[in-house]
mmCIF file of N, CA and C in Angstrom:
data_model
loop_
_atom_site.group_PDB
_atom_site.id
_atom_site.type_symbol
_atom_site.label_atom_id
_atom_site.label_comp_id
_atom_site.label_asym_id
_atom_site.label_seq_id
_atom_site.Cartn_x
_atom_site.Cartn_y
_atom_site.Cartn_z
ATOM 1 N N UNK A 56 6.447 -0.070 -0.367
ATOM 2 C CA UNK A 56 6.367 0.209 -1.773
ATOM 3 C C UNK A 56 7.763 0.537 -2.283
ATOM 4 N N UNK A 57 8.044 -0.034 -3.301
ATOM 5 C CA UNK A 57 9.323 0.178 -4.363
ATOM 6 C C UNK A 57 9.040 1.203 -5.740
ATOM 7 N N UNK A 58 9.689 1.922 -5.990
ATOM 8 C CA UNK A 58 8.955 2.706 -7.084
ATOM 9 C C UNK A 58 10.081 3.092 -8.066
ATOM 10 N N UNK A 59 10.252 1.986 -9.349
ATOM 11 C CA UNK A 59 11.119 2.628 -10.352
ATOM 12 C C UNK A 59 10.608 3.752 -11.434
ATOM 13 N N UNK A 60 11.073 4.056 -12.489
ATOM 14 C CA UNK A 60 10.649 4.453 -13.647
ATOM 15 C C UNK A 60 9.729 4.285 -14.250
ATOM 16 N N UNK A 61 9.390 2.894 -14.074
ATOM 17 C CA UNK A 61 8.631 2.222 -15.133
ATOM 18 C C UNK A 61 7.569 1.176 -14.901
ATOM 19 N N UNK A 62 8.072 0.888 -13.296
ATOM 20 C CA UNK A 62 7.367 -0.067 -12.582
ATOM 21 C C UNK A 62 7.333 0.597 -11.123
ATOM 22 N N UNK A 63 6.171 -0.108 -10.475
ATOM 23 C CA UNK A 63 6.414 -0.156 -9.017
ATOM 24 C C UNK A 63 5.540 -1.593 -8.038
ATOM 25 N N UNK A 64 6.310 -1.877 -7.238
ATOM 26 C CA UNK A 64 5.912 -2.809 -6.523
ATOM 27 C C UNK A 64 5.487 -2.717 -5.109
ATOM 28 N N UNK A 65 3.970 -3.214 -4.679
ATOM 29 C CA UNK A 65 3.556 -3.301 -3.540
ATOM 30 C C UNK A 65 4.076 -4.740 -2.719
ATOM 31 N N UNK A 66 4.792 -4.130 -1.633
ATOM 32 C CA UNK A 66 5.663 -5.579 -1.290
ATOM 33 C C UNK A 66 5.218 -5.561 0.449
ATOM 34 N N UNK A 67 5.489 -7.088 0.885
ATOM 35 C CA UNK A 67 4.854 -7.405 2.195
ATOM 36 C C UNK A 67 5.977 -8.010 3.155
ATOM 37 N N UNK A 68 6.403 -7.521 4.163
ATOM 38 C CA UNK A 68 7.630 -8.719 5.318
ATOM 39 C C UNK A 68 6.694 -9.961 5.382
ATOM 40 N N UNK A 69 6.918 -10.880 5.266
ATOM 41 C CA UNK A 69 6.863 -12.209 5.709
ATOM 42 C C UNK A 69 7.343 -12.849 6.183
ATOM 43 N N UNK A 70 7.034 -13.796 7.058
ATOM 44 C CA UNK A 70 8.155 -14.394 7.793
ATOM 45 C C UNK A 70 9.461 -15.400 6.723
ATOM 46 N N UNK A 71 9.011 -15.614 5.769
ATOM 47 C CA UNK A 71 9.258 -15.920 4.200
ATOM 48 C C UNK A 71 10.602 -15.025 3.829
ATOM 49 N N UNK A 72 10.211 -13.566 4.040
ATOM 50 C CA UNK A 72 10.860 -12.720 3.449
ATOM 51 C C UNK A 72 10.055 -11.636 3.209
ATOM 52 N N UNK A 73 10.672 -10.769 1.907
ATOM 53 C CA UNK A 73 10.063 -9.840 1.111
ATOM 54 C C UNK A 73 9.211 -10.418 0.242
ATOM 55 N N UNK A 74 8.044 -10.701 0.065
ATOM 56 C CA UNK A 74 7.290 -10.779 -0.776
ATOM 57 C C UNK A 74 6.116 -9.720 -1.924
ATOM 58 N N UNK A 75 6.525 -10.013 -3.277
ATOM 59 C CA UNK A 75 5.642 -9.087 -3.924
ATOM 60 C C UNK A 75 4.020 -9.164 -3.934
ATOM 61 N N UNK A 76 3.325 -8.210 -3.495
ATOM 62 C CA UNK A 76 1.618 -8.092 -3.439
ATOM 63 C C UNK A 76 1.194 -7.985 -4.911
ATOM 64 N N UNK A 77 1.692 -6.848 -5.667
ATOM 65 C CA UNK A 77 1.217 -6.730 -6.224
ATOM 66 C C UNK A 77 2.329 -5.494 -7.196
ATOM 67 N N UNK A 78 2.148 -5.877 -8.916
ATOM 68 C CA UNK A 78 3.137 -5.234 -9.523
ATOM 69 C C UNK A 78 2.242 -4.319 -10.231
ATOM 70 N N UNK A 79 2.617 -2.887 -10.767
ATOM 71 C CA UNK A 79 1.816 -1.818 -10.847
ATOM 72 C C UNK A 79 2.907 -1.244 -12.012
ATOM 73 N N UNK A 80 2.332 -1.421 -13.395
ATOM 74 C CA UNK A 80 3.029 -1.298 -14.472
ATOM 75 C C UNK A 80 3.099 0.341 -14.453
ATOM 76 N N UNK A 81 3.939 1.057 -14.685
ATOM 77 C CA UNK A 81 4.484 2.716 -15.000
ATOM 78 C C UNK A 81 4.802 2.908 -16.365
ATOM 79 N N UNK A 82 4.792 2.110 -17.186
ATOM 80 C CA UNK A 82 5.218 2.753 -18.166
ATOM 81 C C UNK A 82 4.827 3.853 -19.210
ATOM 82 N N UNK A 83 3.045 3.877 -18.892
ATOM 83 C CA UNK A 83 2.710 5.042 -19.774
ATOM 84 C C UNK A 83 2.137 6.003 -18.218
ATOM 85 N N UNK A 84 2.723 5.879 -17.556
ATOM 86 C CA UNK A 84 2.221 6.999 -16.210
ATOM 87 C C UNK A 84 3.523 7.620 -15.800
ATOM 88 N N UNK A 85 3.037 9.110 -15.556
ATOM 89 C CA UNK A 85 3.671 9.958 -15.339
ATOM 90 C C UNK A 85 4.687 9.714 -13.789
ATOM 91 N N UNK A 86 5.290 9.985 -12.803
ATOM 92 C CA UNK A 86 6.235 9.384 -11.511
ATOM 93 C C UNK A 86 5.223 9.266 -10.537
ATOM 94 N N UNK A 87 4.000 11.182 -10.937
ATOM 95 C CA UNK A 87 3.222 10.745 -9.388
ATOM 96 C C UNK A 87 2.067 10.117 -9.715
ATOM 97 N N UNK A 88 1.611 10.097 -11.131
ATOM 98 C CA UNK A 88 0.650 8.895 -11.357
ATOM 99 C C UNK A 88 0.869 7.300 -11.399
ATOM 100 N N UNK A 89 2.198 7.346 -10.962
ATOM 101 C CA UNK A 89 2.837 5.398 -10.634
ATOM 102 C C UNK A 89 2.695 5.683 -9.271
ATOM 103 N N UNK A 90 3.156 6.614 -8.462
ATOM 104 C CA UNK A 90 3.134 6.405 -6.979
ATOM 105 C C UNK A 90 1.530 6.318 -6.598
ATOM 106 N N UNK A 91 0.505 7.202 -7.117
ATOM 107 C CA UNK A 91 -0.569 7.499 -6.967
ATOM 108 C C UNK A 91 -1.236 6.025 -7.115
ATOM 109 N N UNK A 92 -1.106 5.017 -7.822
ATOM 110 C CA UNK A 92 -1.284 3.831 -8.243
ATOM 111 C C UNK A 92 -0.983 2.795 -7.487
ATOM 112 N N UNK A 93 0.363 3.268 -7.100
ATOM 113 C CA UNK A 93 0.852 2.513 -5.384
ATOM 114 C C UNK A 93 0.312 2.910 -4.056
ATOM 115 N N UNK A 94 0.042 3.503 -4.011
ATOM 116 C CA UNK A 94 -0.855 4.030 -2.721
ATOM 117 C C UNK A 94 -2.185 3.913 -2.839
ATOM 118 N N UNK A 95 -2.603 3.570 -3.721
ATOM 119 C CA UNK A 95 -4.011 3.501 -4.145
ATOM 120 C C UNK A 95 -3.937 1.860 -3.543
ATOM 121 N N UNK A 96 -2.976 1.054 -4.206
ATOM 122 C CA UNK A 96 -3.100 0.030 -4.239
ATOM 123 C C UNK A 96 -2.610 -1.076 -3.024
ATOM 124 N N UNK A 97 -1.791 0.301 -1.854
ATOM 125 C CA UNK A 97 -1.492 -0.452 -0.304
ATOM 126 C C UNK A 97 -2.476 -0.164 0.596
ATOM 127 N N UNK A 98 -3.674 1.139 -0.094
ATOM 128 C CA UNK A 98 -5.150 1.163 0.358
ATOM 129 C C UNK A 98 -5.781 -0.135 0.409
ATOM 130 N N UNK A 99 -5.942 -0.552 -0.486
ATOM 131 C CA UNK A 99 -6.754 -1.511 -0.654
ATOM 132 C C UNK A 99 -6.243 -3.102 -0.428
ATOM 133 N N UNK A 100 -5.376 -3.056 -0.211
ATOM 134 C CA UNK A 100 -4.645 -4.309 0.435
ATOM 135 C C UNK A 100 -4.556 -4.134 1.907
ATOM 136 N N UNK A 101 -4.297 -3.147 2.823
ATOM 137 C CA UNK A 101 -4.847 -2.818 3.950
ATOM 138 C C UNK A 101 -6.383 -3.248 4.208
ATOM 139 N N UNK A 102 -7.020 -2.890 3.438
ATOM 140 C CA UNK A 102 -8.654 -3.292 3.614
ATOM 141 C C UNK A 102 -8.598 -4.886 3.410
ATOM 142 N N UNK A 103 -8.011 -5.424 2.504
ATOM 143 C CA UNK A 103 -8.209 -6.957 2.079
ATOM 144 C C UNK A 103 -7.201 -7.628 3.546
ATOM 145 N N UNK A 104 -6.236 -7.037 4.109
ATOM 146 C CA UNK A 104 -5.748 -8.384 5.003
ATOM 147 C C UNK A 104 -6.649 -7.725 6.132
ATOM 148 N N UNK A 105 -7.414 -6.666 6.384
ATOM 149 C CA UNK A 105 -8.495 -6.549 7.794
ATOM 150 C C UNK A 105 -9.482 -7.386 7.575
ATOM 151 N N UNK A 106 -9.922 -7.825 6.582
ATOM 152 C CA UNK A 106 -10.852 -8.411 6.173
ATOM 153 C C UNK A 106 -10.231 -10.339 6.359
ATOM 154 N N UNK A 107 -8.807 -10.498 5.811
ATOM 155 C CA UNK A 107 -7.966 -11.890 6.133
ATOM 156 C C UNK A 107 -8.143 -12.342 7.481
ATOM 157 N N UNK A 108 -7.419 -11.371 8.345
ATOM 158 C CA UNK A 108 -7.706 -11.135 9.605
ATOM 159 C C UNK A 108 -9.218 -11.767 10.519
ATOM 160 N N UNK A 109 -10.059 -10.552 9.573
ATOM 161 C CA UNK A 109 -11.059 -11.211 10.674
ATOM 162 C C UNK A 109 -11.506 -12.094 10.630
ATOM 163 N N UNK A 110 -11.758 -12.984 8.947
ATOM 164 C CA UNK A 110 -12.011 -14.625 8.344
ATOM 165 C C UNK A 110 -11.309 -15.659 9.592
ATOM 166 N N UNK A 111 -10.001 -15.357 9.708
ATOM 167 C CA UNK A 111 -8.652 -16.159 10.330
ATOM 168 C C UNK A 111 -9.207 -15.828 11.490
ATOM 169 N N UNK A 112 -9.338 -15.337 12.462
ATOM 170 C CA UNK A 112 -9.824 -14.655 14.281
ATOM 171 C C UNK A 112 -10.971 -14.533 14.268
ATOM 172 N N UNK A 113 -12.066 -14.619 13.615
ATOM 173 C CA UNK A 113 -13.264 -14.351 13.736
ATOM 174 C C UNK A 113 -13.920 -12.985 14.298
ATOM 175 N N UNK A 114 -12.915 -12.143 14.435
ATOM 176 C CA UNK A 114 -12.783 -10.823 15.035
ATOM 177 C C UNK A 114 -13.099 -9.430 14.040
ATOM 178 N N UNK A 115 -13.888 -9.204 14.481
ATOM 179 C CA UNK A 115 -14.434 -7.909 13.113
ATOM 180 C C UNK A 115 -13.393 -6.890 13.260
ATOM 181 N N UNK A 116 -12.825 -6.566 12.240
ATOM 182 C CA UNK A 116 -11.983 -5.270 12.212
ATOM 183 C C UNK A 116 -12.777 -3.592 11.406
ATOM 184 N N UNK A 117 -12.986 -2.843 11.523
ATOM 185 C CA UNK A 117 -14.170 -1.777 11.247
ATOM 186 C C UNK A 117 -13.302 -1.047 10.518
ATOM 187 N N UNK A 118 -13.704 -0.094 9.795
ATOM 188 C CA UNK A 118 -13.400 0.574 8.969
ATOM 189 C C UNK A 118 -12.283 1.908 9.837
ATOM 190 N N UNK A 119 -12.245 1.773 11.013
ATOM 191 C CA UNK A 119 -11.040 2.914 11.844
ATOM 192 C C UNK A 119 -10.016 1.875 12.037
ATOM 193 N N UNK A 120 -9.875 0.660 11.833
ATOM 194 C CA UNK A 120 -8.372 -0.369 11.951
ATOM 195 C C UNK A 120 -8.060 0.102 10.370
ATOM 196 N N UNK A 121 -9.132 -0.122 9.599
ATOM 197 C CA UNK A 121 -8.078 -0.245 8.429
ATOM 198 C C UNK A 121 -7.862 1.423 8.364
ATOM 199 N N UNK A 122 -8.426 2.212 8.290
ATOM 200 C CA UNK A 122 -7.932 3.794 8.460
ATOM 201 C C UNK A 122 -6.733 3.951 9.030
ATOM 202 N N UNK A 123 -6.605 3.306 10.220
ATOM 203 C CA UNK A 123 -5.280 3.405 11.556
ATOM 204 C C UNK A 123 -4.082 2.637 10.557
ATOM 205 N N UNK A 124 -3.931 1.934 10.019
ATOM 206 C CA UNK A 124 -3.001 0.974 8.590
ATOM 207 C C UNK A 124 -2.796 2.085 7.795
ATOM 208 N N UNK A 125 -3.541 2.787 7.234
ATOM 209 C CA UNK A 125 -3.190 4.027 6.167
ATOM 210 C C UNK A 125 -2.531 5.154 7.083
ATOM 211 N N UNK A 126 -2.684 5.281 8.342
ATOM 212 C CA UNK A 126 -2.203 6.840 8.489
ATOM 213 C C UNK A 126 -0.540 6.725 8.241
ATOM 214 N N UNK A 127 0.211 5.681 8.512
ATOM 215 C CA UNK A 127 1.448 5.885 8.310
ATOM 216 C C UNK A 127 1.690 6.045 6.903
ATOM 217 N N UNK A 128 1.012 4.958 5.756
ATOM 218 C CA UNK A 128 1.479 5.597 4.482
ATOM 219 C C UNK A 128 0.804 7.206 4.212
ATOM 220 N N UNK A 129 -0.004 7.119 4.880
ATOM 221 C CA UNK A 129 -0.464 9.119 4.779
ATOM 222 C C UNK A 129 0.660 9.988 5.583
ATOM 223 N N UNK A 130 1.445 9.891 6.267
ATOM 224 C CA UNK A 130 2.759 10.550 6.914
ATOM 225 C C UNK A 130 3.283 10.711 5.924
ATOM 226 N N UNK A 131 3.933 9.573 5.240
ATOM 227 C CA UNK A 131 4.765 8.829 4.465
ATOM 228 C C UNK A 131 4.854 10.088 3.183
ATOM 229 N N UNK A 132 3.721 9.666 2.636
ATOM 230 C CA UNK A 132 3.079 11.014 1.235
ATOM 231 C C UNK A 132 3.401 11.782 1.600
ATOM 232 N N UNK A 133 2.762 12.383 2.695
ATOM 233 C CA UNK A 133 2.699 14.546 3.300
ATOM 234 C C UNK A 133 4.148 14.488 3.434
ATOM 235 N N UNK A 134 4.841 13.476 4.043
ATOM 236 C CA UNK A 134 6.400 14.583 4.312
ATOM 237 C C UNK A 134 7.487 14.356 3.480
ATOM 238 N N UNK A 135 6.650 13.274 1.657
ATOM 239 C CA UNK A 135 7.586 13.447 0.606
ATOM 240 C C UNK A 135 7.032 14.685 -0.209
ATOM 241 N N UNK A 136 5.761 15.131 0.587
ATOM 242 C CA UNK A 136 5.570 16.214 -0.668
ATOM 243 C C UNK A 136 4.332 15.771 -1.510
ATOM 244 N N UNK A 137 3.513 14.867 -0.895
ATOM 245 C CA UNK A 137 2.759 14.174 -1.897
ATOM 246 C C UNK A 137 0.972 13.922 -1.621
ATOM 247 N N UNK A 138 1.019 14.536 -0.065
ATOM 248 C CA UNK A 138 -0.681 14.640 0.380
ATOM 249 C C UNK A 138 -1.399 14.114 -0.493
ATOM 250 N N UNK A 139 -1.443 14.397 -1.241
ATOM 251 C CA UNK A 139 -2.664 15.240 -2.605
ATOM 252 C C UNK A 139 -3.140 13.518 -3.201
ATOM 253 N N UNK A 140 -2.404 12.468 -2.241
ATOM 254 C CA UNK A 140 -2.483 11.078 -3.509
ATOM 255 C C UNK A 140 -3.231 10.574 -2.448
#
């Protein structure tokens, strides 16, 4: 996640590069209601490529893979100060 002023972007490594997921307008949200919006929103893109995943491998991924994907952005929050999102 990238997080300006006004914007923030959910972004992915690819073998491509940096690619943008998904852009998350800030302009009438407060800093931790844009981050709150970004984390909301690498939640749920975690859930959508477990779900890519298992389409592509035929391999069920359960609701503790995609949990195990969030705990690092949950580190991430708690040791900027930010649990609470």
């Amino acid at each position: 996640m990238i997080q300006f002023d006004d914007v923030g972007y959910l972004l992915e490594n690819s073998p491509r590069g940096w690619e943008v997921i998904e852009e998350v307008d800030g302009g009438d949200k407060t800093e931790e209601a844009l981050l709150s919006a970004l984390a909301s929103a690498a939640r749920e893109w975690h859930a959508e490529i477990a779900e890519i995943a298992s389409a592509a491998s035929g391999q069920f991924f359960d609701d503790q893979t995609v949990e195990a994907m969030n705990v690092e952005l949950n580190q991430e929050l708690e040791r900027t100060g930010y649990s609470h999102l």
